[in-house]
mmCIF file of C-alpha atoms in Angstrom:
data_model
loop_
_atom_site.group_PDB
_atom_site.id
_atom_site.type_symbol
_atom_site.label_atom_id
_atom_site.label_comp_id
_atom_site.label_asym_id
_atom_site.label_seq_id
_atom_site.Cartn_x
_atom_site.Cartn_y
_atom_site.Cartn_z
ATOM 1 C CA MET U 1 -0.025 -0.003 -0.037
ATOM 2 C CA ASN U 2 1.445 3.393 -1.150
ATOM 3 C CA ASN U 3 1.044 5.789 1.873
ATOM 4 C CA GLN U 4 2.311 8.594 -0.188
ATOM 5 C CA LYS U 5 -0.802 11.285 -0.657
ATOM 6 C CA GLN U 6 -1.845 11.610 -4.406
ATOM 7 C CA GLN U 7 -1.325 15.033 -5.598
ATOM 8 C CA LYS U 8 -4.387 16.754 -6.942
ATOM 9 C CA PRO U 9 -3.948 17.975 -10.725
ATOM 10 C CA THR U 10 -2.769 21.383 -11.132
ATOM 11 C CA LEU U 11 -3.567 23.715 -14.091
ATOM 12 C CA THR U 12 -0.217 24.806 -15.580
ATOM 13 C CA GLY U 13 0.540 28.053 -17.608
ATOM 14 C CA GLN U 14 1.898 31.590 -17.136
ATOM 15 C CA ARG U 15 0.217 33.881 -14.490
ATOM 16 C CA PHE U 16 0.214 37.575 -15.135
ATOM 17 C CA LYS U 17 0.450 39.891 -12.264
ATOM 18 C CA THR U 18 -1.353 43.157 -12.457
ATOM 19 C CA ARG U 19 0.147 45.992 -10.665
ATOM 20 C CA LYS U 20 -2.243 47.221 -7.980
ATOM 21 C CA ARG U 21 -1.402 50.954 -9.019
ATOM 22 C CA ASP U 22 -2.432 50.048 -12.629
ATOM 23 C CA GLU U 23 -5.681 48.858 -11.625
ATOM 24 C CA LYS U 24 -6.169 51.952 -9.205
ATOM 25 C CA GLU U 25 -5.341 53.972 -11.976
ATOM 26 C CA ARG U 26 -7.907 52.324 -14.147
ATOM 27 C CA PHE U 27 -11.004 52.263 -12.219
ATOM 28 C CA ASP U 28 -10.177 55.081 -9.697
ATOM 29 C CA PRO U 29 -11.640 58.405 -10.910
ATOM 30 C CA THR U 30 -8.934 60.497 -8.661
ATOM 31 C CA GLN U 31 -6.219 58.002 -9.744
ATOM 32 C CA PHE U 32 -7.141 58.579 -13.262
ATOM 33 C CA GLN U 33 -7.128 62.230 -13.222
ATOM 34 C CA GLU U 34 -3.714 62.212 -11.320
ATOM 35 C CA SER U 35 -2.147 59.986 -13.872
ATOM 36 C CA ILE U 36 -3.419 62.478 -16.925
ATOM 37 C CA VAL U 37 -2.309 65.629 -14.990
ATOM 38 C CA GLN U 38 1.129 63.953 -14.175
ATOM 39 C CA GLY U 39 1.449 63.207 -18.135
ATOM 40 C CA LEU U 40 0.754 66.702 -19.020
ATOM 41 C CA ASN U 41 2.974 68.321 -16.824
ATOM 42 C CA GLN U 42 5.499 65.911 -17.970
ATOM 43 C CA THR U 43 5.184 66.868 -21.715
ATOM 44 C CA GLY U 44 4.505 70.518 -20.945
ATOM 45 C CA THR U 45 4.001 72.894 -24.106
ATOM 46 C CA ASP U 46 5.049 70.130 -26.449
ATOM 47 C CA LEU U 47 1.882 69.094 -28.040
ATOM 48 C CA GLU U 48 3.465 66.251 -30.127
ATOM 49 C CA ALA U 49 4.498 64.840 -26.856
ATOM 50 C CA VAL U 50 0.967 65.229 -25.494
ATOM 51 C CA ALA U 51 -0.340 63.264 -28.403
ATOM 52 C CA LYS U 52 2.038 60.518 -27.951
ATOM 53 C CA PHE U 53 1.292 60.391 -24.076
ATOM 54 C CA LEU U 54 -2.372 60.140 -24.791
ATOM 55 C CA ASP U 55 -2.073 57.523 -27.538
ATOM 56 C CA ALA U 56 0.005 55.502 -24.976
ATOM 57 C CA SER U 57 -2.144 56.003 -22.070
ATOM 58 C CA GLY U 58 -5.390 54.631 -23.517
ATOM 59 C CA ALA U 59 -4.062 50.850 -23.359
ATOM 60 C CA LYS U 60 -3.829 51.068 -19.521
ATOM 61 C CA LEU U 61 -6.402 53.876 -18.591
ATOM 62 C CA ASP U 62 -10.233 53.511 -18.655
ATOM 63 C CA TYR U 63 -11.003 56.411 -21.271
ATOM 64 C CA ARG U 64 -14.164 54.819 -22.020
ATOM 65 C CA ARG U 65 -15.516 55.462 -18.446
ATOM 66 C CA TYR U 66 -13.657 58.879 -17.601
ATOM 67 C CA ALA U 67 -14.157 60.401 -21.441
ATOM 68 C CA GLU U 68 -15.673 63.665 -19.407
ATOM 69 C CA THR U 69 -12.808 63.637 -16.950
ATOM 70 C CA LEU U 70 -10.066 63.156 -19.783
ATOM 71 C CA PHE U 71 -11.496 65.857 -21.796
ATOM 72 C CA ASP U 72 -12.267 68.507 -19.040
ATOM 73 C CA ILE U 73 -8.454 68.275 -18.092
ATOM 74 C CA LEU U 74 -7.240 68.436 -21.701
ATOM 75 C CA VAL U 75 -9.594 71.799 -22.039
ATOM 76 C CA ALA U 76 -9.470 73.311 -18.658
ATOM 77 C CA GLY U 77 -6.834 71.581 -16.674
ATOM 78 C CA GLY U 78 -9.005 70.002 -14.105
ATOM 79 C CA MET U 79 -12.566 68.821 -13.580
ATOM 80 C CA LEU U 80 -15.218 71.288 -14.462
ATOM 81 C CA ALA U 81 -18.123 71.873 -11.835
ATOM 82 C CA PRO U 82 -21.709 72.841 -13.078
ATOM 83 C CA GLY U 83 -21.408 76.385 -14.496
ATOM 84 C CA GLY U 84 -17.774 76.054 -15.813
ATOM 85 C CA THR U 85 -15.656 76.546 -12.654
ATOM 86 C CA LEU U 86 -12.905 74.154 -11.904
ATOM 87 C CA SER U 87 -13.364 72.075 -8.901
ATOM 88 C CA ASP U 88 -11.245 73.058 -5.767
ATOM 89 C CA ASP U 89 -10.516 69.547 -4.547
ATOM 90 C CA MET U 90 -9.246 67.921 -7.532
ATOM 91 C CA THR U 91 -5.561 67.690 -9.060
ATOM 92 C CA ARG U 92 -4.822 70.264 -11.806
ATOM 93 C CA THR U 93 -2.530 71.200 -14.629
ATOM 94 C CA GLU U 94 -1.352 74.403 -16.319
ATOM 95 C CA TYR U 95 -0.837 73.017 -19.428
ATOM 96 C CA CYS U 96 -4.094 72.711 -21.374
ATOM 97 C CA LEU U 97 -6.294 74.602 -24.165
ATOM 98 C CA PHE U 98 -7.257 77.401 -21.828
ATOM 99 C CA THR U 99 -3.777 78.371 -20.642
ATOM 100 C CA ALA U 100 -2.398 78.080 -23.960
ATOM 101 C CA SER U 101 -1.566 81.174 -26.542
ATOM 102 C CA GLU U 102 -4.714 82.674 -28.155
ATOM 103 C CA ASP U 103 -3.834 82.501 -31.730
ATOM 104 C CA LEU U 104 -5.138 80.389 -34.589
ATOM 105 C CA GLU U 105 -1.952 78.319 -35.169
ATOM 106 C CA THR U 106 -1.845 77.005 -31.372
ATOM 107 C CA MET U 107 -5.355 76.010 -31.771
ATOM 108 C CA GLN U 108 -4.981 74.398 -35.062
ATOM 109 C CA ALA U 109 -2.175 72.281 -33.019
ATOM 110 C CA TYR U 110 -4.825 71.572 -30.310
ATOM 111 C CA ALA U 111 -7.301 70.336 -32.781
ATOM 112 C CA GLN U 112 -4.669 67.854 -34.226
ATOM 113 C CA VAL U 113 -4.127 66.395 -30.308
ATOM 114 C CA PHE U 114 -8.181 65.793 -30.080
ATOM 115 C CA ASN U 115 -7.855 64.669 -33.675
ATOM 116 C CA LYS U 116 -5.165 61.990 -33.147
ATOM 117 C CA LEU U 117 -6.907 60.886 -29.868
ATOM 118 C CA ILE U 118 -10.327 60.160 -31.280
ATOM 119 C CA ARG U 119 -8.841 58.507 -34.347
ATOM 120 C CA ARG U 120 -6.898 56.174 -32.240
ATOM 121 C CA TYR U 121 -9.813 55.546 -29.934
ATOM 122 C CA LYS U 122 -12.939 55.661 -32.190
ATOM 123 C CA TYR U 123 -15.309 55.116 -29.075
ATOM 124 C CA LEU U 124 -14.360 58.947 -27.604
ATOM 125 C CA GLU U 125 -16.359 60.420 -30.726
ATOM 126 C CA LYS U 126 -19.453 60.617 -29.109
ATOM 127 C CA GLY U 127 -18.086 61.685 -25.497
ATOM 128 C CA PHE U 128 -16.419 64.468 -27.359
ATOM 129 C CA GLU U 129 -19.129 65.991 -29.104
ATOM 130 C CA GLU U 130 -21.059 65.708 -25.716
ATOM 131 C CA GLU U 131 -18.212 67.511 -24.011
ATOM 132 C CA ILE U 132 -18.404 70.296 -26.530
ATOM 133 C CA LYS U 133 -21.938 70.893 -26.077
ATOM 134 C CA LYS U 134 -21.420 71.034 -22.307
ATOM 135 C CA LEU U 135 -18.473 73.523 -22.682
ATOM 136 C CA LEU U 136 -20.688 75.640 -24.576
ATOM 137 C CA LEU U 137 -23.524 75.747 -22.112
ATOM 138 C CA PHE U 138 -20.639 76.596 -19.735
ATOM 139 C CA LEU U 139 -19.309 79.749 -21.664
ATOM 140 C CA LYS U 140 -20.809 82.349 -18.753
ATOM 141 C CA GLY U 141 -18.241 80.578 -16.507
ATOM 142 C CA PHE U 142 -15.237 81.038 -18.485
ATOM 143 C CA THR U 143 -12.930 84.031 -19.083
ATOM 144 C CA GLU U 144 -13.350 85.870 -22.589
ATOM 145 C CA SER U 145 -9.894 84.587 -23.494
ATOM 146 C CA GLU U 146 -11.108 81.117 -22.611
ATOM 147 C CA ARG U 147 -14.109 81.471 -24.718
ATOM 148 C CA ASN U 148 -12.121 82.871 -27.606
ATOM 149 C CA LYS U 149 -9.670 79.811 -27.530
ATOM 150 C CA LEU U 150 -12.649 77.488 -27.298
ATOM 151 C CA ALA U 151 -14.463 79.270 -30.038
ATOM 152 C CA MET U 152 -11.603 78.977 -32.645
ATOM 153 C CA LEU U 153 -10.664 74.936 -31.408
ATOM 154 C CA THR U 154 -14.641 74.476 -32.162
ATOM 155 C CA GLY U 155 -14.417 75.884 -35.571
ATOM 156 C CA ILE U 156 -11.399 74.238 -36.626
ATOM 157 C CA LEU U 157 -13.038 70.756 -35.505
ATOM 158 C CA LEU U 158 -16.215 71.746 -37.247
ATOM 159 C CA ALA U 159 -14.341 72.498 -40.533
ATOM 160 C CA ASN U 160 -12.240 69.441 -40.489
ATOM 161 C CA GLY U 161 -15.615 67.132 -39.616
ATOM 162 C CA ASN U 162 -14.451 66.345 -36.203
ATOM 163 C CA ILE U 163 -17.490 67.058 -34.719
ATOM 164 C CA SER U 164 -21.157 67.791 -35.894
ATOM 165 C CA ALA U 165 -22.780 71.116 -36.475
ATOM 166 C CA SER U 166 -25.526 70.158 -34.419
ATOM 167 C CA ILE U 167 -23.397 70.910 -31.240
ATOM 168 C CA LEU U 168 -24.262 74.477 -32.158
ATOM 169 C CA ASN U 169 -27.689 73.797 -30.727
ATOM 170 C CA SER U 170 -26.086 74.983 -27.340
ATOM 171 C CA LEU U 171 -25.339 78.432 -28.263
ATOM 172 C CA PHE U 172 -29.239 79.003 -28.375
ATOM 173 C CA ASN U 173 -29.343 78.806 -24.798
ATOM 174 C CA GLU U 174 -31.667 81.645 -23.482
ATOM 175 C CA ASN U 175 -29.052 82.976 -20.910
ATOM 176 C CA LEU U 176 -26.407 83.067 -23.402
ATOM 177 C CA VAL U 177 -28.241 84.710 -26.340
ATOM 178 C CA LYS U 178 -29.710 87.171 -23.736
ATOM 179 C CA GLU U 179 -26.194 88.484 -22.383
ATOM 180 C CA GLY U 180 -24.586 88.461 -25.944
ATOM 181 C CA VAL U 181 -22.269 85.463 -25.322
ATOM 182 C CA SER U 182 -23.678 83.504 -28.064
ATOM 183 C CA ALA U 183 -23.141 85.921 -30.884
ATOM 184 C CA ALA U 184 -19.741 87.081 -29.712
ATOM 185 C CA PHE U 185 -18.529 83.554 -29.553
ATOM 186 C CA ALA U 186 -20.104 82.817 -33.187
ATOM 187 C CA VAL U 187 -18.144 85.443 -34.428
ATOM 188 C CA LYS U 188 -14.829 83.716 -33.299
ATOM 189 C CA LEU U 189 -16.022 80.187 -34.366
ATOM 190 C CA PHE U 190 -17.206 81.127 -37.615
ATOM 191 C CA LYS U 191 -13.977 83.051 -38.452
ATOM 192 C CA SER U 192 -11.657 79.932 -37.787
ATOM 193 C CA TRP U 193 -14.200 77.812 -39.641
ATOM 194 C CA ILE U 194 -14.268 79.745 -42.867
ATOM 195 C CA ASN U 195 -10.324 80.362 -42.567
ATOM 196 C CA GLU U 196 -9.884 76.555 -42.349
ATOM 197 C CA LYS U 197 -12.276 75.867 -45.207
ATOM 198 C CA ASP U 198 -14.622 78.353 -46.779
ATOM 199 C CA ILE U 199 -18.661 79.705 -46.501
ATOM 200 C CA ASN U 200 -19.573 76.595 -48.616
ATOM 201 C CA SER U 201 -18.631 74.154 -46.105
ATOM 202 C CA VAL U 202 -20.185 76.134 -43.440
ATOM 203 C CA ALA U 203 -23.445 76.150 -45.387
ATOM 204 C CA ALA U 204 -23.148 72.521 -46.251
ATOM 205 C CA SER U 205 -22.670 71.505 -42.711
ATOM 206 C CA LEU U 206 -25.557 73.634 -41.551
ATOM 207 C CA ARG U 207 -27.980 72.308 -43.901
ATOM 208 C CA LYS U 208 -27.164 68.748 -43.038
ATOM 209 C CA VAL U 209 -28.284 69.206 -39.652
ATOM 210 C CA GLY U 210 -31.342 71.736 -40.667
ATOM 211 C CA MET U 211 -29.417 74.596 -38.804
ATOM 212 C CA ASP U 212 -29.099 76.820 -42.046
ATOM 213 C CA ASN U 213 -32.486 78.796 -41.001
ATOM 214 C CA ARG U 214 -31.685 78.889 -37.057
ATOM 215 C CA LEU U 215 -28.726 81.497 -37.026
ATOM 216 C CA MET U 216 -31.009 84.573 -36.297
ATOM 217 C CA GLU U 217 -31.536 82.766 -32.940
ATOM 218 C CA LEU U 218 -28.107 83.941 -31.855
ATOM 219 C CA PHE U 219 -29.725 87.157 -30.886
ATOM 220 C CA PRO U 220 -32.608 87.834 -28.408
ATOM 221 C CA ALA U 221 -36.338 88.166 -30.195
ATOM 222 C CA ASN U 222 -36.226 91.806 -30.342
ATOM 223 C CA LYS U 223 -33.122 91.981 -32.453
ATOM 224 C CA ARG U 224 -33.930 88.701 -34.641
ATOM 225 C CA SER U 225 -33.968 90.462 -37.834
ATOM 226 C CA CYS U 226 -32.122 90.204 -40.990
ATOM 227 C CA GLU U 227 -30.653 93.851 -40.814
ATOM 228 C CA HIS U 228 -29.525 93.423 -37.477
ATOM 229 C CA PHE U 229 -27.958 90.047 -38.303
ATOM 230 C CA SER U 230 -26.169 91.566 -41.277
ATOM 231 C CA LYS U 231 -24.629 94.614 -39.513
ATOM 232 C CA TYR U 232 -23.354 92.439 -36.557
ATOM 233 C CA PHE U 233 -21.537 89.937 -38.744
ATOM 234 C CA THR U 234 -20.710 92.280 -41.453
ATOM 235 C CA ASP U 235 -19.157 94.588 -38.878
ATOM 236 C CA ALA U 236 -17.199 91.669 -37.509
ATOM 237 C CA GLY U 237 -15.566 90.888 -40.892
ATOM 238 C CA LEU U 238 -18.058 88.221 -41.561
ATOM 239 C CA LYS U 239 -19.766 89.622 -44.933
ATOM 240 C CA GLU U 240 -19.899 86.228 -46.383
ATOM 241 C CA LEU U 241 -22.061 84.802 -43.211
ATOM 242 C CA SER U 242 -24.598 87.742 -43.290
ATOM 243 C CA ASP U 243 -24.859 87.093 -46.921
ATOM 244 C CA PHE U 244 -25.613 83.736 -46.395
ATOM 245 C CA ALA U 245 -28.137 84.262 -43.560
ATOM 246 C CA ARG U 246 -29.684 86.872 -45.845
ATOM 247 C CA ASN U 247 -30.202 84.361 -48.697
ATOM 248 C CA GLN U 248 -31.588 81.631 -46.563
ATOM 249 C CA GLN U 249 -33.972 84.081 -44.740
ATOM 250 C CA SER U 250 -35.188 85.272 -48.489
ATOM 251 C CA ILE U 251 -35.218 81.260 -49.544
ATOM 252 C CA GLY U 252 -37.509 80.776 -46.193
ATOM 253 C CA ALA U 253 -39.614 83.599 -46.775
ATOM 254 C CA ARG U 254 -40.350 82.394 -50.327
ATOM 255 C CA LYS U 255 -41.164 78.670 -49.214
ATOM 256 C CA GLU U 256 -43.613 80.256 -46.751
ATOM 257 C CA LEU U 257 -45.053 82.785 -49.319
ATOM 258 C CA GLN U 258 -45.825 79.476 -51.805
ATOM 259 C CA LYS U 259 -47.436 77.561 -49.062
ATOM 260 C CA GLU U 260 -49.492 80.270 -48.193
ATOM 261 C CA LEU U 261 -50.378 80.776 -51.986
ATOM 262 C CA GLN U 262 -51.418 77.111 -52.552
ATOM 263 C CA GLU U 263 -53.356 76.992 -49.309
ATOM 264 C CA GLN U 264 -55.355 80.033 -50.617
ATOM 265 C CA MET U 265 -55.762 78.394 -53.877
ATOM 266 C CA LEU U 266 -56.951 75.301 -51.998
ATOM 267 C CA ARG U 267 -59.458 77.234 -50.144
ATOM 268 C CA GLY U 268 -61.075 78.627 -53.262
ATOM 269 C CA GLU U 269 -60.229 82.412 -52.470
ATOM 270 C CA THR U 270 -61.066 84.976 -55.131
ATOM 271 C CA LEU U 271 -58.301 85.739 -57.677
ATOM 272 C CA LYS U 272 -58.512 89.499 -56.511
ATOM 273 C CA ASP U 273 -57.981 88.552 -53.186
ATOM 274 C CA ILE U 274 -54.621 86.493 -54.169
ATOM 275 C CA ILE U 275 -53.392 89.126 -56.220
ATOM 276 C CA ALA U 276 -53.867 91.627 -53.470
ATOM 277 C CA TYR U 277 -52.204 89.497 -51.213
ATOM 278 C CA VAL U 278 -49.160 88.636 -53.587
ATOM 279 C CA ARG U 279 -48.626 92.626 -54.430
ATOM 280 C CA GLU U 280 -48.541 93.085 -50.417
ATOM 281 C CA GLU U 281 -45.934 90.381 -50.185
ATOM 282 C CA MET U 282 -43.688 91.937 -52.700
ATOM 283 C CA LYS U 283 -43.770 95.322 -50.731
ATOM 284 C CA LYS U 284 -43.004 93.557 -47.544
ATOM 285 C CA THR U 285 -40.209 91.442 -48.682
ATOM 286 C CA SER U 286 -39.089 93.385 -51.832
ATOM 287 C CA ILE U 287 -39.176 90.313 -54.037
ATOM 288 C CA SER U 288 -39.086 91.428 -57.711
ATOM 289 C CA GLU U 289 -41.756 90.545 -60.154
ATOM 290 C CA GLN U 290 -39.311 88.217 -62.054
ATOM 291 C CA THR U 291 -38.841 86.265 -58.849
ATOM 292 C CA MET U 292 -42.493 86.257 -57.734
ATOM 293 C CA ILE U 293 -43.887 85.008 -60.951
ATOM 294 C CA GLY U 294 -41.730 81.921 -60.347
ATOM 295 C CA ILE U 295 -43.372 81.341 -57.094
ATOM 296 C CA VAL U 296 -46.851 81.889 -58.789
ATOM 297 C CA TRP U 297 -46.322 79.606 -61.274
ATOM 298 C CA THR U 298 -45.105 76.904 -58.953
ATOM 299 C CA SER U 299 -48.141 77.493 -56.654
ATOM 300 C CA VAL U 300 -50.522 77.062 -59.319
ATOM 301 C CA MET U 301 -49.066 73.879 -60.779
ATOM 302 C CA SER U 302 -48.829 72.468 -57.082
ATOM 303 C CA SER U 303 -52.702 73.225 -56.396
ATOM 304 C CA VAL U 304 -53.956 70.198 -58.274
ATOM 305 C CA GLU U 305 -53.297 66.447 -58.414
ATOM 306 C CA TRP U 306 -52.240 65.721 -61.841
ATOM 307 C CA ASN U 307 -53.958 62.625 -63.285
ATOM 308 C CA LYS U 308 -51.756 60.039 -64.802
ATOM 309 C CA LYS U 309 -53.815 59.696 -67.855
ATOM 310 C CA GLU U 310 -52.648 61.584 -70.675
ATOM 311 C CA GLU U 311 -55.583 62.892 -72.390
ATOM 312 C CA LEU U 312 -57.055 63.856 -68.824
ATOM 313 C CA VAL U 313 -53.797 65.951 -68.075
ATOM 314 C CA THR U 314 -54.580 67.740 -71.152
ATOM 315 C CA GLU U 315 -57.916 68.882 -70.025
ATOM 316 C CA GLN U 316 -56.619 69.579 -66.593
ATOM 317 C CA ALA U 317 -53.808 71.856 -67.932
ATOM 318 C CA ILE U 318 -56.055 73.819 -70.091
ATOM 319 C CA LYS U 319 -58.868 74.176 -67.244
ATOM 320 C CA LEU U 320 -55.781 75.186 -64.694
ATOM 321 C CA LEU U 321 -54.450 77.868 -67.337
ATOM 322 C CA LYS U 322 -57.927 79.226 -67.986
ATOM 323 C CA GLN U 323 -58.580 79.933 -64.231
ATOM 324 C CA TYR U 324 -55.492 81.517 -63.400
ATOM 325 C CA SER U 325 -54.201 83.144 -66.352
ATOM 326 C CA PRO U 326 -55.181 86.424 -64.760
ATOM 327 C CA LEU U 327 -53.218 85.810 -61.991
ATOM 328 C CA LEU U 328 -50.336 84.790 -64.322
ATOM 329 C CA LYS U 329 -51.034 87.997 -66.422
ATOM 330 C CA ALA U 330 -50.723 90.305 -63.167
ATOM 331 C CA PHE U 331 -47.059 89.646 -62.436
ATOM 332 C CA THR U 332 -45.870 89.508 -65.989
ATOM 333 C CA SER U 333 -45.596 92.942 -66.748
ATOM 334 C CA GLN U 334 -42.094 93.249 -67.593
ATOM 335 C CA GLY U 335 -40.330 91.523 -70.258
ATOM 336 C CA LEU U 336 -37.824 89.486 -67.912
ATOM 337 C CA SER U 337 -41.098 88.044 -65.968
ATOM 338 C CA GLU U 338 -42.756 87.067 -69.117
ATOM 339 C CA LEU U 339 -39.307 85.080 -69.854
ATOM 340 C CA THR U 340 -39.095 83.665 -66.509
ATOM 341 C CA LEU U 341 -42.753 82.298 -66.792
ATOM 342 C CA LEU U 342 -41.893 80.875 -70.092
ATOM 343 C CA LEU U 343 -38.754 79.087 -68.864
ATOM 344 C CA LYS U 344 -40.887 77.798 -65.728
ATOM 345 C CA ILE U 345 -43.142 76.271 -68.275
ATOM 346 C CA GLN U 346 -40.469 74.520 -70.114
ATOM 347 C CA GLU U 347 -40.001 72.601 -66.726
ATOM 348 C CA TYR U 348 -43.204 70.948 -67.089
ATOM 349 C CA SER U 349 -42.392 69.059 -70.206
ATOM 350 C CA ASP U 350 -45.232 66.504 -69.694
ATOM 351 C CA LEU U 351 -47.600 69.297 -70.093
ATOM 352 C CA PHE U 352 -45.658 71.271 -72.906
ATOM 353 C CA LYS U 353 -47.979 70.412 -75.958
ATOM 354 C CA THR U 354 -50.907 71.337 -74.221
ATOM 355 C CA ILE U 355 -49.669 74.871 -73.350
ATOM 356 C CA GLU U 356 -47.895 75.603 -76.658
ATOM 357 C CA GLU U 357 -51.008 77.653 -77.841
ATOM 358 C CA VAL U 358 -50.764 79.908 -74.864
ATOM 359 C CA ILE U 359 -47.028 80.486 -75.371
ATOM 360 C CA LEU U 360 -47.403 81.470 -79.087
ATOM 361 C CA LYS U 361 -50.701 83.646 -78.320
ATOM 362 C CA TRP U 362 -48.595 85.347 -75.654
ATOM 363 C CA TYR U 363 -45.426 85.986 -78.410
ATOM 364 C CA THR U 364 -47.718 87.375 -81.146
ATOM 365 C CA GLU U 365 -50.031 89.443 -78.605
ATOM 366 C CA SER U 366 -47.852 90.502 -76.042
ATOM 367 C CA HIS U 367 -49.382 92.936 -73.688
ATOM 368 C CA VAL U 368 -46.223 94.720 -72.513
ATOM 369 C CA ALA U 369 -44.961 97.721 -74.383
ATOM 370 C CA LYS U 370 -41.867 98.419 -72.268
ATOM 371 C CA GLY U 371 -39.196 95.601 -72.659
ATOM 372 C CA LYS U 372 -41.402 94.123 -75.511
ATOM 373 C CA SER U 373 -38.701 94.189 -78.210
ATOM 374 C CA VAL U 374 -36.132 92.508 -75.898
ATOM 375 C CA PHE U 375 -38.538 89.751 -74.769
ATOM 376 C CA LEU U 376 -39.406 89.164 -78.512
ATOM 377 C CA GLU U 377 -35.770 88.866 -79.767
ATOM 378 C CA GLN U 378 -35.000 86.678 -76.811
ATOM 379 C CA MET U 379 -37.804 84.171 -77.370
ATOM 380 C CA LYS U 380 -37.800 84.516 -81.295
ATOM 381 C CA LYS U 381 -35.556 81.073 -81.652
ATOM 382 C CA PHE U 382 -37.804 79.546 -79.096
ATOM 383 C CA VAL U 383 -40.826 80.326 -80.720
ATOM 384 C CA GLU U 384 -39.671 79.371 -84.337
ATOM 385 C CA TRP U 385 -38.676 75.960 -82.739
ATOM 386 C CA LEU U 386 -42.413 75.739 -81.456
ATOM 387 C CA LYS U 387 -43.870 76.482 -84.705
ATOM 388 C CA ASN U 388 -41.664 74.444 -86.847
ATOM 389 C CA ALA U 389 -42.781 71.652 -84.388
ATOM 390 C CA GLU U 390 -46.217 72.216 -84.865
ATOM 391 C CA GLU U 391 -46.091 72.324 -88.457
ATOM 392 C CA GLU U 392 -43.949 69.008 -88.687
ATOM 393 C CA SER U 393 -46.562 67.165 -86.369
ATOM 394 C CA GLU U 394 -49.257 68.339 -88.729
ATOM 395 C CA SER U 395 -47.510 67.278 -91.649
ATOM 396 C CA GLU U 396 -46.894 63.893 -90.226
ATOM 397 C CA GLU U 397 -50.770 63.363 -89.544
ATOM 398 C CA GLU U 398 -51.510 64.213 -93.053
ATOM 399 C CA GLU U 399 -49.081 61.892 -94.344
ATOM 400 C CA GLY U 400 -50.597 59.007 -92.040
ATOM 401 C CA ASP U 401 -54.059 59.918 -93.481
#
């Protein structure tokens, strides 16, 4: 009998020892903050070294859990309390965005730091956008210089697509708007954005998130006019932005006008009342007759649901044009207005044959004396083409018979 105790089987393999300090840094917010602050103090103002430090630290520090802490430190040097003040009981660093030089070149370098960090750790994208939204709400708690630096950085990040223009919603906060903080911040932001790209980049980004018509909201309700907006941003050296806003407001006004016209037609209001309404809007909005006839035509064409059967469409078109011809005539008192209407008609190629006769009649019996010769000359080739098309069609019919 073997008196030796049988040894129990054991698992073999390499055991990795985790340093307690690393675990504490990873899951303890205070330790996490101390690690980031210590690293920034060592790298100092060398932003390339900062980027390398942040890249390497992501392997051992929990960026996902402490994204807000990380971004607060990089921007303000420490954790931010509600309202934008630094927490007194936390470790801080003097090497951050808010203590950097207030110039575009330095802000571009900081933008690169954030860009590299987020490209390396993609999961930080959402947290970074949330951080920027929060910082914009805290603007009153920052100094003017800190706001300027944040505005320049934000403009650069927007220009390069690092964040969405939807973050600008934070600027419409009532308190920020009322005290003029939003408008002043927007000046610096849009300047750096346009400097980085151009006004087309701004326009495309704003349209993408449905904010192209909301820029007026940067001002209090009593100052929310195209004139005030234009003067404010033109005086600040951003004429292209004021021109863009003016154009957007004009487009918005035209859409509203077209919508109202369609509703009036659907309600069956008299042509006399519709004409009076349109003339009043022309005075109010300074819309030219040439522009207005395009709006009127589109409204007329949109006031009915077109039949899918070709023979019925013809009947519909004739009936509609007869009904609204006084309205169209009322806003074609100039040669250019008549030309605009004819060009609009061409867009409706499916209805083209049904309204040839109307076009030819207008050409031969034009009721406008002023500018008539110019209009007739401009339309000469077009009308000749129409006549030839008619003659060819009649000839083909005769041969068929």
